[in-house]
XYZ file of C-alpha atoms in Angstrom:
393
model
C 0.000 0.000 0.000
C 1.311 3.454 -0.920
C 2.128 5.873 1.879
C 1.148 9.431 1.026
C 3.191 12.135 2.728
C 5.105 15.375 2.134
C 8.883 15.504 1.868
C 11.703 17.538 0.420
C 13.918 15.913 -2.182
C 16.678 15.418 0.373
C 14.228 13.852 2.823
C 12.916 11.574 0.088
C 16.451 10.471 -0.769
C 17.259 9.830 2.894
C 14.051 7.817 3.270
C 15.036 5.677 0.293
C 18.450 5.135 1.886
C 16.766 4.071 5.148
C 14.721 1.498 3.292
C 17.752 0.236 1.349
C 19.880 0.119 4.532
C 23.303 0.111 2.835
C 26.275 -1.403 4.617
C 28.504 1.685 4.578
C 28.016 5.420 3.994
C 31.083 7.671 4.118
C 30.174 11.340 3.632
C 31.326 14.913 4.034
C 28.839 17.811 4.211
C 28.403 20.303 1.380
C 25.390 22.465 0.523
C 22.816 21.536 -0.736
C 23.368 17.812 -0.135
C 24.358 18.165 3.550
C 20.928 17.147 4.814
C 21.218 13.666 3.295
C 24.169 12.409 5.389
C 22.835 14.412 8.349
C 19.517 12.565 8.180
C 21.148 9.188 7.599
C 23.534 9.628 10.523
C 20.533 10.468 12.708
C 18.810 7.287 11.541
C 21.926 5.321 12.480
C 22.053 6.965 15.916
C 18.359 6.202 16.473
C 18.780 2.546 15.526
C 16.555 2.805 12.441
C 19.287 1.333 10.235
C 22.550 -0.469 10.912
C 24.576 1.301 8.227
C 28.179 2.049 9.165
C 28.279 5.839 8.822
C 31.836 7.134 8.312
C 32.450 10.870 8.828
C 35.516 11.856 6.811
C 37.670 14.954 6.419
C 36.870 15.729 2.760
C 34.905 14.584 -0.261
C 38.060 13.046 -1.731
C 38.252 10.909 1.397
C 34.549 10.160 1.148
C 34.880 8.587 -2.291
C 38.149 6.899 -1.307
C 36.415 5.292 1.693
C 33.487 4.305 -0.521
C 35.844 2.572 -2.939
C 37.505 0.699 -0.059
C 34.185 -0.413 1.404
C 32.832 -1.492 -1.962
C 36.047 -3.338 -2.751
C 35.538 -5.285 0.486
C 32.116 -6.402 -0.752
C 29.937 -3.873 1.082
C 26.905 -2.142 -0.411
C 28.142 1.453 -0.326
C 26.601 4.874 -0.813
C 27.614 8.524 -0.465
C 26.283 11.988 -1.307
C 27.760 15.256 -2.518
C 27.322 18.437 -4.535
C 29.299 20.901 -6.633
C 32.867 21.433 -5.401
C 32.550 18.255 -3.347
C 32.180 16.241 -6.548
C 35.044 18.217 -8.078
C 37.292 17.366 -5.110
C 36.462 13.687 -5.683
C 37.582 13.971 -9.308
C 40.555 11.590 -9.189
C 38.788 8.869 -7.250
C 35.498 9.184 -9.139
C 37.381 7.773 -12.112
C 38.997 5.120 -9.919
C 35.575 3.957 -8.689
C 34.312 3.446 -12.228
C 37.446 1.850 -13.649
C 37.607 -0.487 -10.641
C 33.988 -1.464 -11.465
C 32.691 -0.641 -7.992
C 28.835 -0.558 -7.791
C 28.759 2.541 -5.555
C 25.708 4.808 -5.551
C 26.107 8.551 -5.060
C 23.315 11.056 -4.475
C 24.342 14.205 -6.349
C 22.368 17.329 -5.455
C 23.244 19.486 -8.425
C 24.851 22.838 -7.711
C 27.028 25.107 -9.813
C 30.795 24.854 -9.607
C 32.663 27.892 -8.365
C 33.367 30.724 -10.769
C 31.730 32.931 -9.437
C 30.928 31.296 -6.106
C 27.278 30.321 -5.742
C 25.305 27.543 -4.089
C 22.354 27.248 -6.447
C 21.086 24.763 -9.014
C 23.191 24.033 -12.050
C 24.315 20.850 -13.759
C 27.967 21.814 -14.132
C 29.030 19.468 -11.329
C 27.634 16.176 -12.622
C 28.031 17.158 -16.271
C 31.676 17.861 -15.563
C 31.944 14.196 -14.563
C 29.920 12.906 -17.486
C 32.872 11.053 -18.995
C 34.066 9.495 -15.740
C 32.373 6.156 -16.400
C 29.469 6.603 -13.974
C 25.872 5.947 -14.940
C 23.894 9.186 -14.501
C 20.159 9.313 -13.740
C 18.321 12.616 -13.213
C 15.003 13.369 -11.495
C 12.469 16.082 -12.234
C 10.918 16.182 -8.770
C 11.029 14.717 -5.264
C 9.100 11.601 -6.252
C 11.651 10.780 -8.906
C 14.550 11.432 -6.521
C 13.062 8.761 -4.245
C 12.175 6.304 -7.013
C 15.517 6.641 -8.790
C 17.429 5.979 -5.576
C 15.453 2.790 -4.969
C 16.423 1.529 -8.422
C 20.082 2.548 -8.273
C 21.655 -0.450 -6.536
C 19.752 -2.923 -8.680
C 21.355 -1.287 -11.715
C 24.840 -0.818 -10.275
C 25.141 -4.334 -8.844
C 23.833 -6.214 -11.862
C 26.563 -8.644 -13.022
C 26.233 -7.305 -16.573
C 26.973 -3.772 -15.327
C 28.990 -3.406 -12.114
C 29.392 0.330 -12.529
C 28.763 3.185 -10.082
C 25.603 5.278 -10.386
C 24.893 8.963 -9.753
C 21.315 9.795 -8.748
C 20.929 13.511 -9.484
C 18.394 16.155 -8.507
C 18.376 19.949 -8.718
C 19.757 21.726 -5.682
C 17.206 23.633 -3.586
C 14.571 23.480 -6.365
C 13.825 19.873 -5.440
C 16.285 19.105 -2.632
C 14.778 21.623 -0.198
C 11.284 22.172 -1.611
C 8.499 20.103 -0.026
C 6.112 18.210 -2.298
C 3.491 15.516 -1.980
C 5.105 12.127 -2.440
C 4.065 8.481 -2.495
C 6.353 6.130 -0.563
C 6.471 2.360 -0.710
C 6.278 0.208 2.387
C 9.532 -1.207 3.715
C 8.752 -4.835 2.858
C 8.298 -4.439 -0.905
C 11.355 -2.177 -1.076
C 13.584 -4.689 0.700
C 12.345 -7.465 -1.553
C 12.868 -5.335 -4.653
C 16.363 -4.103 -3.745
C 17.443 -7.465 -2.336
C 20.620 -8.235 -0.467
C 24.114 -7.736 -1.831
C 26.272 -10.831 -1.670
C 28.852 -10.448 -4.447
C 30.542 -13.573 -5.696
C 33.624 -11.597 -6.693
C 35.028 -8.436 -5.135
C 38.469 -6.896 -5.157
C 39.488 -7.586 -1.560
C 38.177 -11.142 -1.397
C 40.865 -13.105 0.453
C 39.871 -16.278 -1.384
C 40.645 -14.670 -4.734
C 44.008 -12.927 -4.367
C 44.793 -10.426 -7.095
C 46.715 -7.230 -7.707
C 44.580 -4.165 -7.015
C 45.443 -0.784 -8.480
C 48.712 -1.613 -10.232
C 50.073 0.498 -13.069
C 48.189 -0.433 -16.231
C 50.713 -0.888 -19.004
C 49.771 -0.103 -22.589
C 49.371 -3.749 -23.501
C 46.371 -4.126 -21.151
C 44.832 -0.727 -20.411
C 42.798 -0.382 -23.612
C 41.145 -3.749 -23.023
C 40.115 -2.695 -19.522
C 38.613 0.527 -20.862
C 36.775 -1.348 -23.598
C 35.300 -3.742 -21.050
C 34.153 -0.756 -19.013
C 32.597 0.822 -22.110
C 30.758 -2.405 -22.940
C 29.337 -2.493 -19.410
C 27.979 1.017 -19.925
C 26.340 -0.087 -23.168
C 24.797 -3.125 -21.444
C 23.510 -0.959 -18.615
C 20.870 0.544 -20.899
C 18.818 -2.649 -20.984
C 19.398 -3.277 -17.277
C 18.077 0.211 -16.472
C 14.937 -0.533 -18.479
C 14.459 -3.975 -16.912
C 14.815 -2.608 -13.383
C 12.322 0.125 -14.263
C 9.810 -2.457 -15.459
C 10.125 -4.371 -12.206
C 9.837 -1.166 -10.199
C 6.620 -0.282 -12.016
C 5.137 -3.589 -10.895
C 5.471 -2.638 -7.217
C 4.891 1.120 -7.507
C 2.673 1.722 -10.516
C 5.157 4.377 -11.698
C 6.818 3.754 -15.029
C 10.271 4.959 -16.049
C 12.404 4.764 -19.158
C 15.574 6.324 -20.484
C 13.502 9.452 -21.059
C 9.913 10.609 -20.784
C 7.789 11.950 -23.628
C 5.097 14.539 -22.854
C 2.577 15.442 -25.577
C 4.984 14.181 -28.214
C 2.491 12.121 -30.243
C 1.879 14.945 -32.741
C 4.373 17.566 -31.521
C 5.771 19.944 -34.107
C 7.900 21.918 -31.644
C 9.788 20.112 -28.888
C 11.972 20.966 -25.917
C 14.548 18.465 -24.683
C 15.628 19.076 -21.090
C 16.841 17.529 -17.846
C 15.590 17.976 -14.293
C 13.180 20.340 -12.590
C 12.679 22.692 -15.542
C 10.637 19.930 -17.127
C 7.753 20.589 -14.711
C 7.697 24.231 -15.774
C 7.842 23.166 -19.400
C 4.854 20.847 -18.993
C 2.790 23.755 -17.660
C 3.833 25.832 -20.680
C 2.869 22.993 -23.018
C -0.572 22.676 -21.412
C -1.233 26.383 -21.995
C 0.041 26.262 -25.566
C -1.994 23.182 -26.393
C -5.112 25.127 -25.396
C -4.057 27.690 -28.010
C -3.629 25.026 -30.672
C 0.172 24.961 -30.604
C 1.537 21.441 -31.021
C 4.221 21.664 -28.330
C 5.918 18.708 -26.675
C 8.677 17.754 -24.263
C 11.305 15.031 -24.104
C 12.655 14.808 -20.547
C 16.012 13.067 -20.406
C 16.204 10.823 -17.364
C 19.323 8.824 -18.205
C 22.256 10.860 -19.509
C 24.800 8.049 -19.154
C 24.481 5.826 -21.053
C 23.328 8.467 -23.527
C 20.219 7.286 -25.427
C 21.108 9.132 -28.637
C 19.376 6.870 -31.149
C 16.219 6.656 -29.074
C 16.042 10.423 -28.559
C 16.550 11.099 -32.263
C 13.722 8.693 -33.042
C 11.418 10.458 -30.563
C 12.105 13.801 -32.260
C 11.855 12.672 -35.883
C 8.421 14.232 -36.496
C 9.302 17.686 -35.170
C 9.807 20.840 -37.195
C 12.007 22.548 -34.582
C 13.727 21.427 -31.369
C 15.227 23.374 -28.449
C 17.845 21.455 -26.463
C 18.171 22.956 -22.983
C 21.413 22.870 -20.990
C 21.683 23.957 -17.355
C 25.436 24.365 -17.691
C 27.939 25.985 -20.018
C 30.617 23.754 -21.477
C 32.706 26.672 -22.807
C 33.079 24.906 -26.128
C 31.795 27.990 -27.990
C 29.003 25.693 -29.187
C 26.675 25.338 -26.191
C 26.208 22.694 -23.515
C 26.842 18.945 -23.284
C 23.259 17.795 -23.888
C 23.111 19.989 -26.982
C 26.380 18.654 -28.346
C 25.534 14.995 -27.846
C 21.931 15.171 -29.012
C 22.742 17.248 -32.089
C 25.339 14.649 -33.044
C 22.760 11.863 -32.609
C 20.194 13.775 -34.667
C 22.784 14.319 -37.409
C 23.539 10.599 -37.533
C 19.806 9.908 -37.741
C 19.496 12.436 -40.599
C 16.927 14.432 -38.626
C 15.450 17.396 -40.497
C 14.255 19.512 -37.557
C 15.683 22.983 -37.070
C 17.620 22.812 -33.816
C 18.891 25.325 -31.269
C 20.836 24.738 -28.057
C 19.710 27.029 -25.218
C 21.621 27.585 -21.980
C 19.320 28.350 -19.046
C 19.043 28.517 -15.274
C 22.733 29.014 -14.470
C 23.433 29.576 -10.773
C 19.764 28.980 -10.014
C 18.349 31.652 -12.379
C 14.554 31.285 -12.333
C 12.760 29.857 -15.348
C 9.084 30.822 -15.576
C 6.272 29.229 -17.527
C 6.215 32.372 -19.666
C 9.906 31.880 -20.468
C 9.257 28.394 -21.800
C 6.236 29.586 -23.788
C 8.568 32.076 -25.463
C 10.957 29.242 -26.296
C 8.163 27.503 -28.191
C 7.254 30.752 -29.959
C 10.882 31.091 -31.014
C 10.868 27.502 -32.273
C 7.793 28.231 -34.348
C 9.538 31.269 -35.798
C 12.653 29.219 -36.463
C 10.686 26.584 -38.353
C 8.896 29.252 -40.397
C 12.062 31.176 -41.189
C 11.083 34.226 -39.135
C 13.607 33.643 -36.334
C 17.349 33.134 -36.451
C 19.999 32.612 -33.798
C 23.466 34.037 -34.400
C 24.844 31.899 -31.588
C 23.464 29.631 -28.909
C 21.262 31.845 -26.684
C 21.062 32.231 -22.907
C 17.463 32.120 -21.682
C 16.522 35.092 -19.486
C 19.897 36.810 -19.812
C 20.043 40.459 -18.710
C 21.744 42.163 -21.650
């Protein structure tokens, strides 16, 4: 039976962690993810879970401890944001290349320059090529649901890769919404126990751990890692199907909203998708065939599937909540435009940067995006370069 309540995104994530009851959680506080380890440590102190909570001196140490615990065969989880993820940089790559099924809650916040603490995807997008699976949520419900699915994906023998579960800082992490929780029993049955047959520090299987990878072997290791990422796509979908059976909530690699006959589409990640849906509802009442493709899984990138979903559109806006400083736009724009090119898509396409450092995005802003797309398709609107939405000139 579903449990209806109200929670912030951080509370929802912590509740999912309580129900999962991981073996080890090393963590170091950083806004806006601080509440997650704070809540989990309180649960440990109150006897609600028997997780070994490890307070460490930095985020680099947090990921290092997570790698050690996972290598010893423990189900391991941590949480971070922004500069905390950046400080983990070296060991984030080590976790993935060592094939450790660690889960990390990433509460997205802009990286410094200038200093700010608000929502942006520059932290997790900066780590997009680190070898971690990346799953993003639009709202608090999805933050909870995605966390419940994470270990099933990471620990699958066909995958064995770490997973980031991402949500927008403050916009979802601290905002309270209605949410539907599952009871503990079905969650425990769904997540299952973690009893790995093979793990790096297994005394019965002695091996060298972390030696220098000479040229004759390193490429093969990287290829094996890449193949695991490719295989993870089907595992993500299978886990989602099983999760729908116990929750009634379906998930895929992405979500389509009003895309059946859409002529103008927005492709976006995270909380802005809720605003975009409201804009679409208003525009549909006016006869505008607007639609949305919400990317849930960014790694592995579902390029072919996204291009197929957009094939009937006249114009597409690809929205990035970070700047890649490539002089071309953001990472979602670059990867999706490449996929659309390979698919020989004919839609006019523009990459739009939005919401940097928590800049508000209103329903009216997204309605203007669709108006611009209509003008682009009709030849009335041009873009000299990739635009910033809501920029004060």
